[in-house]
Amino acid sequence: MTSRAPIIQLRDVTKTYGAGSTAFRALNGIDLDIKAGEFVAIMGSSGSGKSTLMNILGCLDSPTSGRYLFAGCAVEGLSKEQRALIRRHYLGFVFQGYNLLARTSALENVELPLLYRGMSRGERREQARRALDAVGLLPWRHHASNELSGGQQQRVAVARAIATSPRVLFADEPTGNLDTKVSREVMELITDLNRTQGITAVMVTHEPEMAGYADRIVTVVDGTIASDSRRRGDGVESEVA
Amino acid sequence: MLWNALTIAVREIRRNLLRGFLTVLGVVIGVAAVVIMVSLGQGATESVTSQVESLGSNLIMAIPGTGVGPSGGSAPGFRLSDAEEIAAGVSGVRAVAPLRMVGAKAVYLQEDWSTQAVGTTVDYFSVAGWAFAEGRPFTEAEFVGARPVCVLGNTVVSELFGQQDPVGARIRLKGLTCEVVGVLAAKGQGAMGQDQDSVVVLPLSTVQRRLAGRLGDRDVDRMMISARDGVSADRVVRDVTDVLRDRRGIRAGEDDDFSVLDTKEIADALSSTTKILTYLLGAVAAVSLLVGGIGIMNIMLVSVTERTREIGLRMSIGALPREVLLQFLVEALVLSLIGGLVGIVLALVVSYVLAQAMGIPYIIDPRINLVAFAFSAAVGVVFGYAPARRAARLDPIEALRFE
Ligand SMILES: Nc1ncnc2c1ncn2[C@@H]1O[C@H](COP(=O)(O)OP(=O)(O)OP(=O)(O)O)[C@@H](O)[C@H]1O
Ligand SMILES: [Mg+2]
């Protein structure tokens, strides 16, 4: 398991917002490797830089300095369009707000990223159904998103993120809007997708219970990584060297 | 990519039909206005032409000055003797009716009605195709004697007399008391929408001596000439022109100071006026289409703001800025095309109803429909561009965070 090459490598990454006297360094020298198949939780207090880190990992934003290799490719210098293409082909996203299209069926919501991949209608339908099946919402496929409960909406969002079979699934506070019971269901879903389908997952959360579902917990404090611990098969945590 | 954008745009429109409807309302109204104006204008032109032509191909008009309408004001009028000479000297002419027209208020007891007094000869009734509902025309003797007798048009009768029988009654016209000897059968609306039945016909001599303002006035405003059957109107026009040039002392090489027109030429002259009006109305309506375009831009700009999170989501899952641009452009285009189509259908219905109500022919001109349709597409693209560009320039992170 440890022999696999990292799919994500960050080297001394910084991110500075603003310029001059109002400049604010949100990330301050981050080094992070994530291997394919890992389930990583990023924790930290509010304002510590979790979302900033996640946005860089998810190619939504580019670092101010440092290197970022995604599957061996340098992405730190890529243009907006090139980053968009990486997201389109290799990444999936789940957000705190589910960001589903209102008045649109669950199936069409899940089809959305496939549409941008230029897939044929038949393939699109098929793959979207499979993703909805994976999150257990196939019977709900014709329901409009606003007719679903919060937990169901987030599961549709997960289905949308995995419909393209992404290399990495990013989730920023996926359970932030959900109560504990539903949060657990969503976490079990992500854990299950990680275990059975081998989807690499990176999740931001500030709830220790949700972080507990991950194999590995990275804690960010003031823009630097303060701790990085991995859970063994026996449940005992250990620091990553 | 285009097909993709179309799929996404159509889904987006279907998702919010009310918003789509509000967006295109302006275009619907604009396109409908253009098509309605132009098709009604064309109907009016058609009705002018056909009404003038229904006067018969053997009717010829002589008017002082050149051109129809008020432009000919300065040229001297004709004389009764001009009419007599044309009737006697041009072989193709059947009859000539000189006309002298004076606006006058007709009064009978308590009732009054502003109308047109026409002084003419007995031939007028046959030349202009009037039938008598009651009574008789004035006689040659009454004409020569400049007697105060008159024949009333249908409208004047109904305004002054209601259900009473006017024949034998005396009405007052500008202080002249005259006896009603006949009533004309109704003709209805004229070529320019005027009421042809609002008329009082008197002997020319009576009008010239007793109604026209100036003493010793012998002018004739125009002449209606009817050609004999089987004679070419062109030849009669030429001969009449020669006689009039001679009588008015116009030397060879000098321009005419009068016009002689056959029905076709009259129709052309009149319809050129309604055509200009049609284009003017169409242009005004086109402005409303432009306003409709601004409506599209307005609502789409609002909708870009409202849909910021959606745009952020699309970008986060890999939509390129130019795909977002294209999506919004195609959305605007599809909406305005739908608006154009709806507008055309609306216009067809409304102009049919209006044409019926106004009694003019219902004309569908495919060209104006096409032009309006193409224009609405152009409006969509032009006014959809600014909102589309704004959407494409959004930053995915900020857009997703947008509340
Ligand atoms: N676009 C921006 N411009 C300026 N400062 C920013 C911007 N985005 C984030 N920051 C700042 O960077 C710091 C880290 O923000 P970030 O959103 O990464 O925090 P976080 O760990 O996700 O917090 P939370 O748990 O509240 O979501 C914060 O102090 C924030 O104010
Ligand atoms: Mg955050």
PDB file of C-alpha atoms in Angstrom, chain B residues 142-257:
ATOM      1  CA  GLU B 142     -80.877  74.732 -62.659  1.00  0.00           C
ATOM      2  CA  PHE B 143     -77.172  74.591 -63.571  1.00  0.00           C
ATOM      3  CA  VAL B 144     -77.398  77.456 -66.046  1.00  0.00           C
ATOM      4  CA  GLY B 145     -79.503  79.504 -63.664  1.00  0.00           C
ATOM      5  CA  ALA B 146     -77.137  78.871 -60.725  1.00  0.00           C
ATOM      6  CA  ARG B 147     -80.179  77.798 -58.721  1.00  0.00           C
ATOM      7  CA  PRO B 148     -79.855  77.029 -55.011  1.00  0.00           C
ATOM      8  CA  VAL B 149     -80.572  73.322 -55.254  1.00  0.00           C
ATOM      9  CA  CYS B 150     -78.507  70.505 -53.796  1.00  0.00           C
ATOM     10  CA  VAL B 151     -78.087  66.761 -53.658  1.00  0.00           C
ATOM     11  CA  LEU B 152     -77.049  65.293 -50.284  1.00  0.00           C
ATOM     12  CA  GLY B 153     -74.691  62.444 -49.497  1.00  0.00           C
ATOM     13  CA  ASN B 154     -75.939  59.754 -47.167  1.00  0.00           C
ATOM     14  CA  THR B 155     -73.965  60.896 -44.132  1.00  0.00           C
ATOM     15  CA  VAL B 156     -75.262  64.444 -44.405  1.00  0.00           C
ATOM     16  CA  VAL B 157     -78.820  63.129 -44.574  1.00  0.00           C
ATOM     17  CA  SER B 158     -78.459  60.979 -41.502  1.00  0.00           C
ATOM     18  CA  GLU B 159     -76.720  63.754 -39.550  1.00  0.00           C
ATOM     19  CA  LEU B 160     -79.259  66.470 -40.416  1.00  0.00           C
ATOM     20  CA  PHE B 161     -82.494  64.616 -40.977  1.00  0.00           C
ATOM     21  CA  GLY B 162     -82.197  61.316 -39.117  1.00  0.00           C
ATOM     22  CA  GLN B 163     -85.139  59.250 -40.342  1.00  0.00           C
ATOM     23  CA  GLN B 164     -86.987  62.180 -41.990  1.00  0.00           C
ATOM     24  CA  ASP B 165     -87.305  62.522 -45.750  1.00  0.00           C
ATOM     25  CA  PRO B 166     -85.006  65.361 -46.847  1.00  0.00           C
ATOM     26  CA  VAL B 167     -86.257  65.780 -50.397  1.00  0.00           C
ATOM     27  CA  GLY B 168     -88.013  69.111 -50.710  1.00  0.00           C
ATOM     28  CA  ALA B 169     -86.575  70.422 -47.427  1.00  0.00           C
ATOM     29  CA  ARG B 170     -84.432  73.546 -47.325  1.00  0.00           C
ATOM     30  CA  ILE B 171     -81.018  73.520 -45.721  1.00  0.00           C
ATOM     31  CA  ARG B 172     -78.592  76.359 -45.157  1.00  0.00           C
ATOM     32  CA  LEU B 173     -75.041  76.202 -46.431  1.00  0.00           C
ATOM     33  CA  LYS B 174     -72.833  79.106 -45.353  1.00  0.00           C
ATOM     34  CA  GLY B 175     -75.849  81.428 -45.407  1.00  0.00           C
ATOM     35  CA  LEU B 176     -77.193  80.147 -48.700  1.00  0.00           C
ATOM     36  CA  THR B 177     -80.590  78.534 -48.421  1.00  0.00           C
ATOM     37  CA  CYS B 178     -80.963  75.693 -50.867  1.00  0.00           C
ATOM     38  CA  GLU B 179     -83.531  73.080 -51.612  1.00  0.00           C
ATOM     39  CA  VAL B 180     -82.724  69.391 -51.391  1.00  0.00           C
ATOM     40  CA  VAL B 181     -83.694  67.725 -54.657  1.00  0.00           C
ATOM     41  CA  GLY B 182     -82.002  64.347 -54.297  1.00  0.00           C
ATOM     42  CA  VAL B 183     -80.117  61.922 -52.049  1.00  0.00           C
ATOM     43  CA  LEU B 184     -77.105  59.880 -53.165  1.00  0.00           C
ATOM     44  CA  ALA B 185     -76.819  56.163 -52.467  1.00  0.00           C
ATOM     45  CA  ALA B 186     -74.129  55.432 -49.841  1.00  0.00           C
ATOM     46  CA  LYS B 187     -70.622  54.606 -51.104  1.00  0.00           C
ATOM     47  CA  GLY B 188     -68.822  54.074 -47.794  1.00  0.00           C
ATOM     48  CA  GLN B 189     -65.201  54.741 -46.970  1.00  0.00           C
ATOM     49  CA  GLY B 190     -62.929  56.190 -49.623  1.00  0.00           C
ATOM     50  CA  ALA B 191     -59.437  55.139 -50.586  1.00  0.00           C
ATOM     51  CA  MET B 192     -57.808  57.214 -47.859  1.00  0.00           C
ATOM     52  CA  GLY B 193     -60.321  56.221 -45.220  1.00  0.00           C
ATOM     53  CA  GLN B 194     -62.368  59.383 -45.640  1.00  0.00           C
ATOM     54  CA  ASP B 195     -66.176  59.316 -45.643  1.00  0.00           C
ATOM     55  CA  GLN B 196     -67.228  59.690 -49.295  1.00  0.00           C
ATOM     56  CA  ASP B 197     -70.838  60.174 -48.277  1.00  0.00           C
ATOM     57  CA  SER B 198     -70.201  63.371 -46.351  1.00  0.00           C
ATOM     58  CA  VAL B 199     -70.875  65.599 -49.340  1.00  0.00           C
ATOM     59  CA  VAL B 200     -73.349  68.160 -50.682  1.00  0.00           C
ATOM     60  CA  VAL B 201     -73.432  68.442 -54.486  1.00  0.00           C
ATOM     61  CA  LEU B 202     -74.600  71.675 -56.103  1.00  0.00           C
ATOM     62  CA  PRO B 203     -74.407  73.235 -59.575  1.00  0.00           C
ATOM     63  CA  LEU B 204     -70.889  74.563 -60.199  1.00  0.00           C
ATOM     64  CA  SER B 205     -72.249  78.010 -60.950  1.00  0.00           C
ATOM     65  CA  THR B 206     -74.079  78.123 -57.612  1.00  0.00           C
ATOM     66  CA  VAL B 207     -70.930  77.261 -55.685  1.00  0.00           C
ATOM     67  CA  GLN B 208     -68.752  79.661 -57.639  1.00  0.00           C
ATOM     68  CA  ARG B 209     -71.118  82.613 -57.310  1.00  0.00           C
ATOM     69  CA  ARG B 210     -72.734  82.086 -53.949  1.00  0.00           C
ATOM     70  CA  LEU B 211     -70.561  79.853 -51.773  1.00  0.00           C
ATOM     71  CA  ALA B 212     -66.946  80.546 -52.726  1.00  0.00           C
ATOM     72  CA  GLY B 213     -65.482  83.442 -50.774  1.00  0.00           C
ATOM     73  CA  ARG B 214     -64.445  85.770 -53.592  1.00  0.00           C
ATOM     74  CA  LEU B 215     -66.768  87.600 -55.915  1.00  0.00           C
ATOM     75  CA  GLY B 216     -66.569  86.642 -59.563  1.00  0.00           C
ATOM     76  CA  ASP B 217     -64.632  83.478 -58.722  1.00  0.00           C
ATOM     77  CA  ARG B 218     -64.559  81.174 -61.716  1.00  0.00           C
ATOM     78  CA  ASP B 219     -62.003  78.614 -60.612  1.00  0.00           C
ATOM     79  CA  VAL B 220     -62.385  74.862 -60.896  1.00  0.00           C
ATOM     80  CA  ASP B 221     -60.277  72.741 -58.486  1.00  0.00           C
ATOM     81  CA  ARG B 222     -60.051  69.645 -60.581  1.00  0.00           C
ATOM     82  CA  MET B 223     -61.668  67.748 -63.408  1.00  0.00           C
ATOM     83  CA  MET B 224     -62.851  64.177 -63.479  1.00  0.00           C
ATOM     84  CA  ILE B 225     -62.780  62.858 -67.017  1.00  0.00           C
ATOM     85  CA  SER B 226     -64.248  59.565 -68.094  1.00  0.00           C
ATOM     86  CA  ALA B 227     -62.863  58.005 -71.242  1.00  0.00           C
ATOM     87  CA  ARG B 228     -64.949  56.130 -73.768  1.00  0.00           C
ATOM     88  CA  ASP B 229     -64.882  52.344 -73.453  1.00  0.00           C
ATOM     89  CA  GLY B 230     -62.160  50.774 -75.520  1.00  0.00           C
ATOM     90  CA  VAL B 231     -60.069  53.954 -75.738  1.00  0.00           C
ATOM     91  CA  SER B 232     -56.603  53.751 -74.260  1.00  0.00           C
ATOM     92  CA  ALA B 233     -56.277  55.834 -71.120  1.00  0.00           C
ATOM     93  CA  ASP B 234     -52.744  56.831 -72.133  1.00  0.00           C
ATOM     94  CA  ARG B 235     -53.972  58.441 -75.318  1.00  0.00           C
ATOM     95  CA  VAL B 236     -56.704  60.373 -73.557  1.00  0.00           C
ATOM     96  CA  VAL B 237     -54.197  61.540 -70.936  1.00  0.00           C
ATOM     97  CA  ARG B 238     -51.909  62.748 -73.718  1.00  0.00           C
ATOM     98  CA  ASP B 239     -54.677  64.536 -75.612  1.00  0.00           C
ATOM     99  CA  VAL B 240     -56.084  66.166 -72.477  1.00  0.00           C
ATOM    100  CA  THR B 241     -52.578  67.301 -71.556  1.00  0.00           C
ATOM    101  CA  ASP B 242     -52.136  68.853 -75.012  1.00  0.00           C
ATOM    102  CA  VAL B 243     -55.431  70.731 -74.778  1.00  0.00           C
ATOM    103  CA  LEU B 244     -54.649  72.020 -71.306  1.00  0.00           C
ATOM    104  CA  ARG B 245     -51.083  73.076 -72.228  1.00  0.00           C
ATOM    105  CA  ASP B 246     -52.482  74.969 -75.152  1.00  0.00           C
ATOM    106  CA  ARG B 247     -55.179  76.645 -73.102  1.00  0.00           C
ATOM    107  CA  ARG B 248     -52.813  77.560 -70.301  1.00  0.00           C
ATOM    108  CA  GLY B 249     -50.309  78.981 -72.736  1.00  0.00           C
ATOM    109  CA  ILE B 250     -47.459  76.652 -71.842  1.00  0.00           C
ATOM    110  CA  ARG B 251     -44.822  76.810 -74.549  1.00  0.00           C
ATOM    111  CA  ALA B 252     -43.016  73.781 -75.915  1.00  0.00           C
ATOM    112  CA  GLY B 253     -40.141  72.889 -73.654  1.00  0.00           C
ATOM    113  CA  GLU B 254     -41.809  74.318 -70.554  1.00  0.00           C
ATOM    114  CA  ASP B 255     -43.033  72.012 -67.822  1.00  0.00           C
ATOM    115  CA  ASP B 256     -46.705  71.351 -67.191  1.00  0.00           C
ATOM    116  CA  ASP B 257     -48.195  73.203 -64.230  1.00  0.00           C
TER     117      ASP B 257
END
